[in-house]
Coordinates of C-alpha atoms and ligand atoms in Angstrom, one line a residue:
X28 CA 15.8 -13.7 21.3
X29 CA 12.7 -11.1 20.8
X30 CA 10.2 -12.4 19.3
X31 CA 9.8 -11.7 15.0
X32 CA 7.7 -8.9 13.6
X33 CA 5.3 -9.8 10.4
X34 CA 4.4 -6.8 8.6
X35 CA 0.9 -7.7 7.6
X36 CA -1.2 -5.3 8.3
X37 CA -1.6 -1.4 9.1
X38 CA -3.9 -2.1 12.0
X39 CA -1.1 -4.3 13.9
X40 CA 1.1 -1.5 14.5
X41 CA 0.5 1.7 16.8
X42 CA 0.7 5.3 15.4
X43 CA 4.2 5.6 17.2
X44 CA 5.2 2.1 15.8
X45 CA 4.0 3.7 12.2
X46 CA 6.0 7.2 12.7
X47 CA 9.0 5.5 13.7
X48 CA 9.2 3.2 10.2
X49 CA 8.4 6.7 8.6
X50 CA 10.9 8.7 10.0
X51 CA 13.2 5.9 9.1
X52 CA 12.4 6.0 5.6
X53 CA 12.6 10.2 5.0
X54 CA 15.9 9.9 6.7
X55 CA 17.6 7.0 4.6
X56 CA 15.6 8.7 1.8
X57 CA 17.6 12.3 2.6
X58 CA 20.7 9.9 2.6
X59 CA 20.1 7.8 -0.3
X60 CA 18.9 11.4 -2.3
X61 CA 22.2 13.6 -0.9
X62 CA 25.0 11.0 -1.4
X63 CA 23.2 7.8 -3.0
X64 CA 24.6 5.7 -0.6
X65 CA 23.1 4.8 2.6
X66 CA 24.6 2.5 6.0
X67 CA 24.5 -1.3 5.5
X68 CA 21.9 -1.5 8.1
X69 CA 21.0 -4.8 6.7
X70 CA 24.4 -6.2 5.8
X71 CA 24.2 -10.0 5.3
X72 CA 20.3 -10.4 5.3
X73 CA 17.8 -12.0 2.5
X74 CA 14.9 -11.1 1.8
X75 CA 12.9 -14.0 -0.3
X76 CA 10.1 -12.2 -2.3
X77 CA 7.3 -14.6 -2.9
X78 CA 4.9 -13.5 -5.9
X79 CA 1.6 -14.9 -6.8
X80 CA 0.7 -12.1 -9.1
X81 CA 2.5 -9.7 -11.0
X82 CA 4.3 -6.5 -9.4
X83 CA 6.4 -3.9 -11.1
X84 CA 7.0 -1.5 -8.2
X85 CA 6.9 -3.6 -5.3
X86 CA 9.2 -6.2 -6.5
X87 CA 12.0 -3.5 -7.9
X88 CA 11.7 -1.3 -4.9
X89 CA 12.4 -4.1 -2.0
X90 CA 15.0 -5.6 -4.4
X91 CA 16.3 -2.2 -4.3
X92 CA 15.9 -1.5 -0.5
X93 CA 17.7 -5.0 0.5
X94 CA 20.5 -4.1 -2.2
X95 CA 21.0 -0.2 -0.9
X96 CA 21.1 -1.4 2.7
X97 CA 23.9 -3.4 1.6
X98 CA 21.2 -7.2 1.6
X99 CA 20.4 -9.1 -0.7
X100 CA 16.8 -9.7 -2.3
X101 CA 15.4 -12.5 -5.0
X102 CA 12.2 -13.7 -6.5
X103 CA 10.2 -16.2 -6.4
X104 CA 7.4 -16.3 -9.2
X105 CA 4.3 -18.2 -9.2
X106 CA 5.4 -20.7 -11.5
X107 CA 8.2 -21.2 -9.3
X108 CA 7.2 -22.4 -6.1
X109 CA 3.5 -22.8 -6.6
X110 CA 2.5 -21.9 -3.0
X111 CA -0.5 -24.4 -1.6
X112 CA -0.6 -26.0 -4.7
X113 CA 2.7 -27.4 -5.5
X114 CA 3.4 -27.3 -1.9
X115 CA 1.3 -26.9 1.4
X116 CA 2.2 -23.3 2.1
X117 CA 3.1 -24.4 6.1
X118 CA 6.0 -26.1 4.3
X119 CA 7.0 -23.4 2.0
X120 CA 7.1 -21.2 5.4
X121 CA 9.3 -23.5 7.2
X122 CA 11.6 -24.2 4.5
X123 CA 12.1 -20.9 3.3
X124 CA 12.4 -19.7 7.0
X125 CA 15.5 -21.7 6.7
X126 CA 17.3 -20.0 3.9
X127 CA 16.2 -16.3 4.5
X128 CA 16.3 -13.6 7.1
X129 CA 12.6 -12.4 6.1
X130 CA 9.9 -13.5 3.4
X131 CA 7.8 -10.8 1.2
X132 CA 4.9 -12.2 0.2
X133 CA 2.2 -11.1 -2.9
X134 CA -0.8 -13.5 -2.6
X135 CA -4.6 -13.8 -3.5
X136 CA -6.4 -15.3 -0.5
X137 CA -5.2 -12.7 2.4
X138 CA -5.2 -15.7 4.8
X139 CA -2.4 -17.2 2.7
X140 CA 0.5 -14.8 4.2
X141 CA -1.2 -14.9 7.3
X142 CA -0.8 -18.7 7.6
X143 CA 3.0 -18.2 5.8
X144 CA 3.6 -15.6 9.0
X145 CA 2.3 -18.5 11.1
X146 CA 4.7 -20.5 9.9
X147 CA 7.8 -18.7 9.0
X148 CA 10.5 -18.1 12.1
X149 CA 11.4 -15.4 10.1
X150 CA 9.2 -11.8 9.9
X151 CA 6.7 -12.2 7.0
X152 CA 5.7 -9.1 4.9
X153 CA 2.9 -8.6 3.2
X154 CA 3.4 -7.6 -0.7
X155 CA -0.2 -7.1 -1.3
X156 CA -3.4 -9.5 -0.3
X157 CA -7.2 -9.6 -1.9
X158 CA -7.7 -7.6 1.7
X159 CA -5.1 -5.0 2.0
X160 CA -1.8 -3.5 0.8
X161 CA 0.0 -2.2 4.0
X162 CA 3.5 -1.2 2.3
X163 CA 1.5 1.1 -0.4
X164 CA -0.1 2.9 2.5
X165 CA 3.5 3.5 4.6
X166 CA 4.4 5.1 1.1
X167 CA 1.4 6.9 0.7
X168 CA 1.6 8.7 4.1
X169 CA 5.2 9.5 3.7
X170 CA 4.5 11.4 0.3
X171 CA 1.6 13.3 2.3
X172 CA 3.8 14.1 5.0
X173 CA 6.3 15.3 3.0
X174 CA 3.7 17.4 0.8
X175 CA 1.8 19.0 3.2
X176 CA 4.2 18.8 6.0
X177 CA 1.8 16.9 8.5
X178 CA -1.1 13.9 8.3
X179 CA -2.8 14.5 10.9
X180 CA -6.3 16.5 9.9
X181 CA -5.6 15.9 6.0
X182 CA -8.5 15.0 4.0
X183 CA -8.3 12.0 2.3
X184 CA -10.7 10.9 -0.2
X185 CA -10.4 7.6 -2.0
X186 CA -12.5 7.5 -5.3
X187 CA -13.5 3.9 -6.6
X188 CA -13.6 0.4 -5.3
X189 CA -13.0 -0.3 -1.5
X190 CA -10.7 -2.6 -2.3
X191 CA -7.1 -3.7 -0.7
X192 CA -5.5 -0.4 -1.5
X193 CA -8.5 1.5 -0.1
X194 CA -8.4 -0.8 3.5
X195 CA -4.8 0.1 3.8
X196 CA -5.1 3.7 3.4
X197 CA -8.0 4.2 5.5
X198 CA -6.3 2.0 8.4
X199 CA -3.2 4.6 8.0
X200 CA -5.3 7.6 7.8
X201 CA -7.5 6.3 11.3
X202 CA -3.9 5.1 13.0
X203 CA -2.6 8.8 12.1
X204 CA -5.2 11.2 12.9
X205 CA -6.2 12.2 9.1
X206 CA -9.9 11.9 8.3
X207 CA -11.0 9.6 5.8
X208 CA -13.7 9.3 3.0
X209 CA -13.8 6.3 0.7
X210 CA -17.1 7.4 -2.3
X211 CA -17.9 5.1 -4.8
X212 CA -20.7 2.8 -6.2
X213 CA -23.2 1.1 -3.5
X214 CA -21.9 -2.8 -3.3
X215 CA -18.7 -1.6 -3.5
X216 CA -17.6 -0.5 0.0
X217 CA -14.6 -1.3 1.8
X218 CA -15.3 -4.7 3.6
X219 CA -17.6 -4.1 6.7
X220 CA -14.7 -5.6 9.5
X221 CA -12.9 -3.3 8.7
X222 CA -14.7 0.0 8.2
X223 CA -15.3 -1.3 12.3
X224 CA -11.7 -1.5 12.8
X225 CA -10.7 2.1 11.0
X226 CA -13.4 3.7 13.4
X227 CA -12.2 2.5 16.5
X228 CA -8.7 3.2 14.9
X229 CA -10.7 6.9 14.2
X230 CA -12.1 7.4 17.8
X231 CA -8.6 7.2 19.0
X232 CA -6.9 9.8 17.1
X233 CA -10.1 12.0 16.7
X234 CA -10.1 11.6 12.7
X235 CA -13.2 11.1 11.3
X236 CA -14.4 7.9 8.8
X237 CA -16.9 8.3 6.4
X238 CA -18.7 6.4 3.1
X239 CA -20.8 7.9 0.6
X240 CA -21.9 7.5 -2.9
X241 CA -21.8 11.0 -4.1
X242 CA -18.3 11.7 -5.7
X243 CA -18.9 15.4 -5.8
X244 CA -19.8 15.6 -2.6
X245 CA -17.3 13.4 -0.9
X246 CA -14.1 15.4 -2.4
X247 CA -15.3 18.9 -1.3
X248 CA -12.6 20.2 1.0
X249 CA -10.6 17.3 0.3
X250 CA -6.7 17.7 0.1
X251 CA -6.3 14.3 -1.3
X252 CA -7.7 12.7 -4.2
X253 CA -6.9 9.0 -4.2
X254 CA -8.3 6.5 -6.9
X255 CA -7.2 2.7 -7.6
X256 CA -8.4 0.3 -10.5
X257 CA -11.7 -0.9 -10.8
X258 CA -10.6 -4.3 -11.9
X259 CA -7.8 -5.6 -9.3
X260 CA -5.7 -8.5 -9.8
X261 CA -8.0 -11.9 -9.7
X262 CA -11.4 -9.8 -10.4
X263 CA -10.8 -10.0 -14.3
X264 CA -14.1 -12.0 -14.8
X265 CA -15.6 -8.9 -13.1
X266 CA -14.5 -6.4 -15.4
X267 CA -17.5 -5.8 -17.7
X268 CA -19.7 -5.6 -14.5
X269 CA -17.5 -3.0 -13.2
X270 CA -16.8 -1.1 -16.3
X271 CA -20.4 -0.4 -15.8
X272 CA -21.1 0.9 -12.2
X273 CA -17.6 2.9 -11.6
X274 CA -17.6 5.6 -14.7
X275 CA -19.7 8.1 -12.4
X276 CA -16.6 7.7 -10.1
X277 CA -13.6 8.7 -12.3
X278 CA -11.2 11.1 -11.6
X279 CA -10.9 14.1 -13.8
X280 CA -10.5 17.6 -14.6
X281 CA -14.2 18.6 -13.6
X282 CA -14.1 16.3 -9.9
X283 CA -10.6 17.8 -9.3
X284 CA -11.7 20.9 -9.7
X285 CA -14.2 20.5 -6.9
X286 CA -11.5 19.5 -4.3
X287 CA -9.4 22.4 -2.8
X288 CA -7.0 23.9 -5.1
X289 CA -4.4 22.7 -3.0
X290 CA -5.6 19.1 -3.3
X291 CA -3.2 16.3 -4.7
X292 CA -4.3 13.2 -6.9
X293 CA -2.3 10.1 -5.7
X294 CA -2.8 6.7 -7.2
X295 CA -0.8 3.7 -6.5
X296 CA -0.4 2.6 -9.5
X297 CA -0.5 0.9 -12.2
X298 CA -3.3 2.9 -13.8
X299 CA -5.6 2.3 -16.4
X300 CA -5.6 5.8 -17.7
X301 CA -9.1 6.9 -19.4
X302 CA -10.7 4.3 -16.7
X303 CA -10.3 5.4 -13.2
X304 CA -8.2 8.6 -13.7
X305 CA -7.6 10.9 -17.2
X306 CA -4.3 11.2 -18.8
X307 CA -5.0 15.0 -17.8
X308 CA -5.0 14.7 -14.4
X309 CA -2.3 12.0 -14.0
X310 CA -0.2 14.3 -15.6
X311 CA -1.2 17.5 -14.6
X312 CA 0.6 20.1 -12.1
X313 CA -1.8 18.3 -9.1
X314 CA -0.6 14.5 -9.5
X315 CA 2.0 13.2 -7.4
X316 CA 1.4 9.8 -8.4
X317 CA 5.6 9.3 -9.5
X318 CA 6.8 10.9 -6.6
X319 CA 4.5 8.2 -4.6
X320 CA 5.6 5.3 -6.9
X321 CA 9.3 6.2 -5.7
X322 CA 8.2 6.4 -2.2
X323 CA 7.7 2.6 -2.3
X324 CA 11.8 2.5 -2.2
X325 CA 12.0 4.3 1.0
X326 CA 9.2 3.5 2.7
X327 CA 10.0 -0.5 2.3
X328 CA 13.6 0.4 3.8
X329 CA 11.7 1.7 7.0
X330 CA 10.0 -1.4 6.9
X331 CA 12.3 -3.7 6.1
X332 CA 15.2 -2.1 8.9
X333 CA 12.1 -2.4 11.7
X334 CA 11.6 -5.9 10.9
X335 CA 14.7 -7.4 10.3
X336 CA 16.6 -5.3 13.0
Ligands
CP409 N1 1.4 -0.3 -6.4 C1 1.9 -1.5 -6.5 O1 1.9 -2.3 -5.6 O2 2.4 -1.8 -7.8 P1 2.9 -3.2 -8.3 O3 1.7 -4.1 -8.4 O4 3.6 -2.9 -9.6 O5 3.9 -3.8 -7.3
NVA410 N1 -6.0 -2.9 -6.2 C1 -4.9 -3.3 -7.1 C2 -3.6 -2.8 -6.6 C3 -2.4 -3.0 -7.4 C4 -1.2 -2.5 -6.8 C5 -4.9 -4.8 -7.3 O1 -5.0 -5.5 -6.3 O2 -4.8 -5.2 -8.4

């Protein structure tokens, strides 16, 4: 038996190992969008979502992807199974391992699915951590790709906090060959490890990594505008500290306008419009923020047919 693949993280996987889960999901994507159907690659597996904080797209779109590749998907809410509190989370892992072909997992503490991938004998993949979101990247380079043809050399400028989102993207960007610029207040960087991590990542595919405070600056030239919240899930008692230091950093009509015309505003939703980005620019001709949502659905099948396969 070869050994199981977790799907934790970006920086685990090689840029060939990341094309090949995208060219997966275009093509059961052409499939599913030609004649709705696709092959029951995954005929017979389950995929048990675990969920310690709330989802709307990521929980719809696997439940989706295990249904349309003829699996089967449930959920587990917090109240449920109460991971490392009701029970130690090694014994969640082993247990669950039993039942399931794979575990999704949405937690706080990012060492939590790492210790549930320790665990599990089945692949583990990571809904969303405090540290990174690896699924929302795959989708966010697939809706780039198929925008502008090509990631490699795209400029991609993330507005806002360096949060989970932000690690993600900039690991995809560095693994792929597009440069990457994360601008936003000072205190609010992506974590230091890895900033590291994306420039060796960086030096590899000759993209380029930068930080800076100056919004206006930082989107010049950029064909990607990409903001998050400023409040993510479990930083609520943060919020009136942060509602102070990221208004400089929203995204609207006037920053947009600074970016190449050709620019796109992605966002991975869900957005607190008037906050991070205006109602203007989420819905204007630039924004392909719904297009990206629906990537989730066929970027987790490329995902979910390399790990379970
Ligand atoms: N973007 C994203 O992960 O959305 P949900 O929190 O709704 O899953
Ligand atoms: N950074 C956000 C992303 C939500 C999908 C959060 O963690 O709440």
């Amino acid at each position: 038996m070869s050994e199981k693949r977790d799907f934790l993280a970006i920086a685990d996987f090689s840029a060939a190992e990341l094309w090949r889960m995208l060219e997966r999901a275009l093509d059961l994507k052409r499939q599913w969008t030609t004649y709705r159907r696709n092959p029951p690659l995954l005929a017979g597996k389950a995929l048990g979502m675990v969920f310690q904080k709330p989802s709307l797209r990521t929980r719809v779109s696997f439940e989706m992807a295990m249904q349309h590749l003829g699996g089967y998907a449930f959920y587990l809410g917090p109240q449920e199974i109460g991971l490392g509190k009701r029970e130690a989370i090694s014994d969640v892992a082993r247990v669950l391992a039993g039942y399931v072909d794979a575990i999704m997992a949405r937690v706080f503490d990012h060492e939590h699915v790492v210790e549930l991938a320790r665990w599990a004998e089945v692949p583990v993949i990571n809904g969303l951590s405090d540290y990174n979101h690896p699924c929302q990247a795959m989708a966010d380079v697939l809706t780039m790709y198929e925008h502008f043809g090509h990631v490699e050399d795209l400029r991609i400028v993330f507005v806002g906090d360096g949060n989970n989102v932000a690690v993600s993207l900039m690991h995809a960007a560095a693994k792929l060959g597009a440069h990457f610029t994360w601008v936003g207040p000072q205190g609010y960087e992506p974590p230091a490890d890895a900033v590291a991590q994306a420039r060796a990542f960086a030096a590899e595919s000759g993209s380029e990594i930068r930080l800076l405070h100056d919004p206006h600056e930082a989107v010049r030239d950029a064909d990607v505008i990409y903001t998050d919240t400023w409040v993510s899930m479990g930083q609520e008692e943060e919020a009136q500290k942060r509602m102070q230091v990221f208004p400089p950093y929203q995204v609207n009509a006037d920053l947009v306008a600074r970016a190449k015309p050709t620019a796109i505003v992605m966002h991975c939703l869900p957005a607190h419009r008037g906050y991070e980005i205006t109602d203007e620019v989420m819905d204007g001709p630039q924004s392909v923020v719904f297009q990206q949502a629906h990537n989730r659905l066929h970027a987790q099948k490329g995902i979910l047919v390399e790990v379970l396969r």
